[in-house]
Amino acid sequence: MRILLKPIPQSTPRGATPYPIATKIFYLASCKKEVIMLEREEVLKLAKLSRLSIAEEDIPAIKGHLDKMLDHLEALKALDLSNVEPMTAVENGATILREDVPVQGFTLDQAFANAPAVENDHFAIPKVM
């Protein structure tokens, strides 16, 4: 079964480019159609959008993984969340951090002990450009 869908927007409202494969998968899952099955050409298109090269023999396995993801998203869409309050995090408590106590750091000799090169009390690295 092949389902024709409207084109996916290639950018978000603020102009940032979304992750193509995630956008496509979530877009497919949000459609109102009952059954969504990816075809070989769509898997290749997703790979191209994601800048991945896929061996011909790997296409069926990847298609299977993507179909499982779509099935999982369909199951999530079926959940009744009308009584669930929107939230931004799982935990409402504060992040527990260690006590902010000053500690003695390395001396210069200790810091540079394993450095391949040091110049004027700085790590020396090869030029990049």
XYZ file of N, CA and C in Angstrom:
387
model
N 0.843 -1.176 0.000
C 0.000 0.000 0.000
C 0.885 1.235 0.000
N 0.573 2.177 -0.854
C 1.350 3.411 -0.931
C 0.435 4.573 -0.604
N 0.857 5.416 0.314
C 0.067 6.572 0.712
C 0.789 7.817 0.232
N 0.104 8.648 -0.499
C 0.696 9.895 -0.964
C 0.461 10.966 0.085
N 1.501 11.689 0.405
C 1.423 12.706 1.444
C 1.819 14.053 0.874
N 1.348 15.113 1.507
C 1.770 16.444 1.080
C 3.243 16.631 1.416
N 3.932 17.553 0.737
C 5.363 17.761 0.997
C 5.620 18.186 2.438
N 6.757 17.770 2.947
C 7.164 18.127 4.305
C 7.882 19.463 4.252
N 7.573 20.400 5.150
C 8.319 21.655 5.169
C 9.789 21.382 5.457
N 10.671 22.056 4.738
C 12.102 21.816 4.893
C 12.735 22.695 5.957
N 11.987 23.596 6.553
C 12.543 24.402 7.633
C 11.456 24.685 8.657
N 11.895 25.047 9.825
C 10.974 25.374 10.899
C 10.607 26.850 10.797
N 9.595 27.323 11.542
C 9.198 28.727 11.446
C 10.328 29.712 11.706
N 11.269 29.351 12.542
C 12.368 30.267 12.841
C 13.524 30.127 11.855
N 13.387 29.280 10.863
C 14.402 29.165 9.834
C 15.408 28.056 10.051
N 15.378 27.383 11.194
C 16.324 26.292 11.441
C 15.896 25.068 10.647
N 16.844 24.323 10.142
C 16.525 23.111 9.400
C 16.377 21.960 10.382
N 15.238 21.264 10.370
C 15.050 20.149 11.292
C 15.845 18.935 10.841
N 15.961 17.948 11.718
C 16.601 16.702 11.336
C 15.689 16.009 10.332
N 16.141 15.809 9.092
C 15.247 15.320 8.044
C 14.581 13.993 8.354
N 15.333 13.011 8.845
C 14.737 11.690 9.037
C 13.720 11.726 10.171
N 14.030 12.422 11.253
C 13.077 12.514 12.360
C 11.835 13.273 11.920
N 12.018 14.329 11.148
C 10.878 15.095 10.653
C 9.970 14.219 9.814
N 10.553 13.456 8.914
C 9.769 12.594 8.025
C 9.013 11.543 8.836
N 9.691 10.909 9.787
C 9.052 9.847 10.563
C 7.911 10.407 11.400
N 8.141 11.525 12.102
C 7.080 12.079 12.927
C 5.952 12.636 12.071
N 6.277 13.140 10.892
C 5.246 13.619 9.980
C 4.384 12.457 9.511
N 5.022 11.369 9.139
C 4.268 10.196 8.702
C 3.366 9.687 9.818
N 3.885 9.682 11.040
C 3.111 9.166 12.167
C 1.952 10.085 12.532
N 2.066 11.364 12.217
C 1.007 12.293 12.592
C -0.120 12.351 11.573
N 0.030 11.682 10.455
C -1.011 11.682 9.427
C -2.240 10.935 9.929
N -3.373 11.245 9.360
C -4.636 10.653 9.797
C -4.926 9.316 9.122
N -4.029 8.814 8.314
C -4.242 7.546 7.622
C -4.144 6.399 8.618
N -4.821 5.305 8.302
C -4.831 4.151 9.197
C -3.527 3.364 9.137
N -3.035 3.098 7.924
C -1.850 2.257 7.765
C -0.790 3.040 7.010
N 0.409 3.041 7.536
C 1.520 3.690 6.850
C 2.609 2.648 6.663
N 2.963 2.421 5.431
C 4.054 1.494 5.134
C 5.043 2.219 4.240
N 6.292 2.152 4.593
C 7.323 2.785 3.789
C 7.685 1.893 2.613
N 7.920 2.514 1.491
C 8.383 1.799 0.308
C 9.895 1.938 0.214
N 10.496 1.136 -0.633
C 11.945 1.145 -0.830
C 12.431 2.547 -1.214
N 11.700 3.212 -2.110
C 12.098 4.539 -2.574
C 12.087 5.555 -1.435
N 11.134 5.413 -0.522
C 11.070 6.336 0.612
C 12.234 6.112 1.570
N 12.638 4.865 1.740
C 13.805 4.576 2.580
C 15.043 5.211 1.960
N 15.192 5.088 0.651
C 16.338 5.694 -0.033
C 16.283 7.220 0.061
N 15.085 7.788 -0.038
C 14.946 9.239 0.083
C 15.316 9.701 1.491
N 14.868 8.957 2.511
C 15.243 9.289 3.891
C 16.754 9.215 4.079
N 17.367 8.206 3.487
C 18.822 8.068 3.585
C 19.509 9.252 2.926
N 19.005 9.665 1.774
C 19.604 10.804 1.072
C 19.447 12.082 1.890
N 18.247 12.309 2.448
C 18.026 13.490 3.286
C 18.936 13.494 4.507
N 19.225 12.305 5.021
C 20.075 12.175 6.208
C 21.546 12.065 5.851
N 21.831 12.115 4.559
C 23.205 12.004 4.049
C 23.868 10.709 4.495
N 23.112 9.624 4.363
C 23.617 8.291 4.683
C 23.683 7.478 3.403
N 24.692 6.636 3.307
C 24.729 5.698 2.186
C 24.311 4.335 2.726
N 23.391 3.703 2.015
C 22.841 2.425 2.457
C 23.136 1.378 1.401
N 23.672 0.257 1.843
C 23.893 -0.860 0.926
C 22.540 -1.446 0.538
N 22.449 -1.940 -0.685
C 21.190 -2.479 -1.205
C 20.635 -3.583 -0.309
N 21.518 -4.424 0.230
C 21.046 -5.535 1.060
C 20.568 -5.084 2.443
N 20.894 -3.847 2.844
C 20.461 -3.335 4.146
C 19.097 -2.651 4.103
N 18.596 -2.363 2.920
C 17.332 -1.627 2.800
C 16.172 -2.347 3.486
N 15.980 -3.659 3.295
C 14.853 -4.314 3.982
C 14.940 -4.231 5.509
N 16.142 -4.370 6.060
C 16.293 -4.288 7.518
C 15.984 -2.879 8.013
N 16.483 -1.876 7.304
C 16.221 -0.487 7.700
C 14.733 -0.180 7.572
N 14.121 -0.650 6.500
C 12.680 -0.468 6.311
C 11.915 -1.095 7.475
N 12.353 -2.275 7.909
C 11.715 -2.928 9.052
C 11.833 -2.111 10.321
N 13.029 -1.541 10.563
C 13.226 -0.705 11.754
C 12.334 0.539 11.694
N 12.279 1.178 10.532
C 11.445 2.372 10.396
C 9.968 2.035 10.557
N 9.540 0.893 10.016
C 8.146 0.471 10.185
C 7.821 0.235 11.661
N 8.776 -0.347 12.410
C 8.563 -0.552 13.848
C 8.434 0.786 14.574
N 9.262 1.760 14.165
C 9.176 3.086 14.779
C 7.809 3.715 14.512
N 7.333 3.593 13.279
C 6.022 4.141 12.944
C 4.914 3.435 13.716
N 5.032 2.110 13.867
C 4.048 1.363 14.655
C 4.036 1.839 16.105
N 5.232 2.070 16.657
C 5.334 2.551 18.036
C 4.687 3.933 18.165
N 4.942 4.808 17.190
C 4.336 6.134 17.231
C 2.819 6.055 17.098
N 2.332 5.114 16.312
C 0.883 4.908 16.212
C 0.312 4.494 17.567
N 1.028 3.612 18.280
C 0.574 3.189 19.608
C 0.563 4.375 20.572
N 1.563 5.250 20.468
C 1.598 6.435 21.327
C 0.451 7.385 21.005
N 0.140 7.511 19.715
C -0.972 8.381 19.323
C -2.301 7.875 19.867
N -2.422 6.569 20.060
C -3.679 5.981 20.520
C -3.915 6.188 22.019
N -2.893 6.597 22.761
C -3.046 6.795 24.203
C -3.968 7.968 24.498
N -4.804 7.807 25.515
C -5.682 8.888 25.957
C -4.929 9.725 26.983
N -4.527 10.914 26.587
C -3.763 11.795 27.469
C -4.577 13.016 27.886
N -5.879 12.921 27.769
C -6.725 14.073 28.090
C -6.650 14.458 29.567
N -6.353 13.512 30.441
C -6.267 13.804 31.875
C -4.838 14.050 32.349
N -3.884 14.071 31.428
C -2.484 14.278 31.797
C -2.147 15.751 31.626
N -1.625 16.340 32.683
C -1.250 17.746 32.638
C 0.067 17.907 31.873
N 0.162 18.889 30.978
C 1.419 19.098 30.254
C 2.561 19.386 31.223
N 3.752 18.896 30.893
C 4.904 19.103 31.768
C 6.151 19.318 30.928
N 7.146 19.904 31.550
C 8.407 20.145 30.855
C 9.498 19.181 31.289
N 9.312 18.497 32.411
C 10.311 17.549 32.898
C 9.605 16.444 33.672
N 10.279 15.310 33.805
C 9.701 14.190 34.537
C 9.718 14.464 36.029
N 10.799 15.045 36.503
C 10.935 15.336 37.930
C 10.654 16.804 38.190
N 9.986 17.081 39.287
C 9.701 18.464 39.650
C 10.685 19.004 40.681
N 11.516 18.135 41.231
C 12.458 18.550 42.261
C 13.652 19.292 41.688
N 14.411 19.884 42.570
C 15.612 20.605 42.164
C 16.737 19.619 41.871
N 17.648 20.033 41.036
C 18.815 19.219 40.736
C 19.742 19.228 41.945
N 20.148 18.049 42.373
C 21.017 17.940 43.540
C 22.465 18.017 43.066
N 23.167 19.012 43.557
C 24.569 19.203 43.198
C 25.436 19.016 44.431
N 26.707 18.774 44.179
C 27.624 18.653 45.306
C 27.825 20.026 45.935
N 28.320 20.028 47.148
C 28.581 21.277 47.840
C 29.685 22.037 47.111
N 29.517 23.335 46.971
C 30.478 24.167 46.254
C 31.618 24.548 47.192
N 32.654 23.718 47.182
C 33.798 23.911 48.064
C 35.048 24.048 47.202
N 35.879 25.064 47.437
C 37.109 25.187 46.643
C 38.050 24.014 46.910
N 38.668 23.517 45.843
C 39.629 22.424 45.967
C 40.926 22.839 45.287
N 42.015 22.234 45.712
C 43.324 22.531 45.137
C 43.422 21.889 43.761
N 43.743 22.665 42.738
C 43.903 22.147 41.383
C 45.327 21.675 41.140
N 45.619 21.364 39.887
C 46.958 20.924 39.506
C 47.934 22.094 39.527
N 49.178 21.795 39.814
C 50.238 22.777 39.618
C 50.585 22.765 38.133
N 51.322 23.769 37.664
C 51.715 23.799 36.248
C 52.540 22.573 35.880
N 53.443 22.172 36.768
C 54.275 20.995 36.484
C 53.417 19.738 36.335
N 52.417 19.585 37.197
C 51.530 18.422 37.095
C 50.694 18.475 35.813
N 50.192 19.657 35.479
C 49.346 19.791 34.296
C 50.122 19.515 33.016
N 51.367 19.944 32.949
C 52.159 19.792 31.729
C 52.995 18.520 31.710
N 52.888 17.681 32.726
C 53.739 16.488 32.833
C 53.620 15.573 31.620
N 52.435 15.363 31.079
C 52.249 14.458 29.941
C 51.994 15.186 28.626
N 52.144 16.499 28.618
C 51.902 17.262 27.389
C 53.029 17.019 26.391
N 52.704 16.826 25.114
C 53.750 16.611 24.118
C 54.598 17.851 23.878
N 53.994 19.052 24.029
C 54.758 20.285 23.819
C 54.158 21.404 24.663
N 55.048 22.228 25.245
C 54.629 23.353 26.077
C 55.425 24.570 25.648
N 54.738 25.712 25.483
C 55.411 26.975 25.158
C 54.844 28.078 26.040
N 55.689 28.777 26.752
C 55.285 29.902 27.602
C 54.137 29.541 28.547
N 54.276 28.429 29.233
C 53.263 27.948 30.175
C 51.888 27.727 29.529
N 51.874 27.272 28.281
C 50.650 26.921 27.565
C 50.879 25.610 26.823
N 49.804 24.837 26.625
C 49.901 23.651 25.783
C 50.145 24.118 24.354
N 51.107 23.525 23.681
C 51.398 23.869 22.288
C 50.816 22.791 21.386
N 50.064 23.239 20.382
C 49.464 22.296 19.439
C 49.832 22.716 18.023
N 49.777 21.783 17.062
C 50.082 22.144 15.679
C 49.027 23.108 15.129
N 49.441 23.950 14.188
C 48.503 24.867 13.550
C 47.472 24.073 12.773
N 46.242 24.537 12.823
C 45.162 23.859 12.117
C 45.039 24.401 10.700
N 45.209 25.677 10.539
C 45.067 26.284 9.206
C 46.333 26.988 8.805
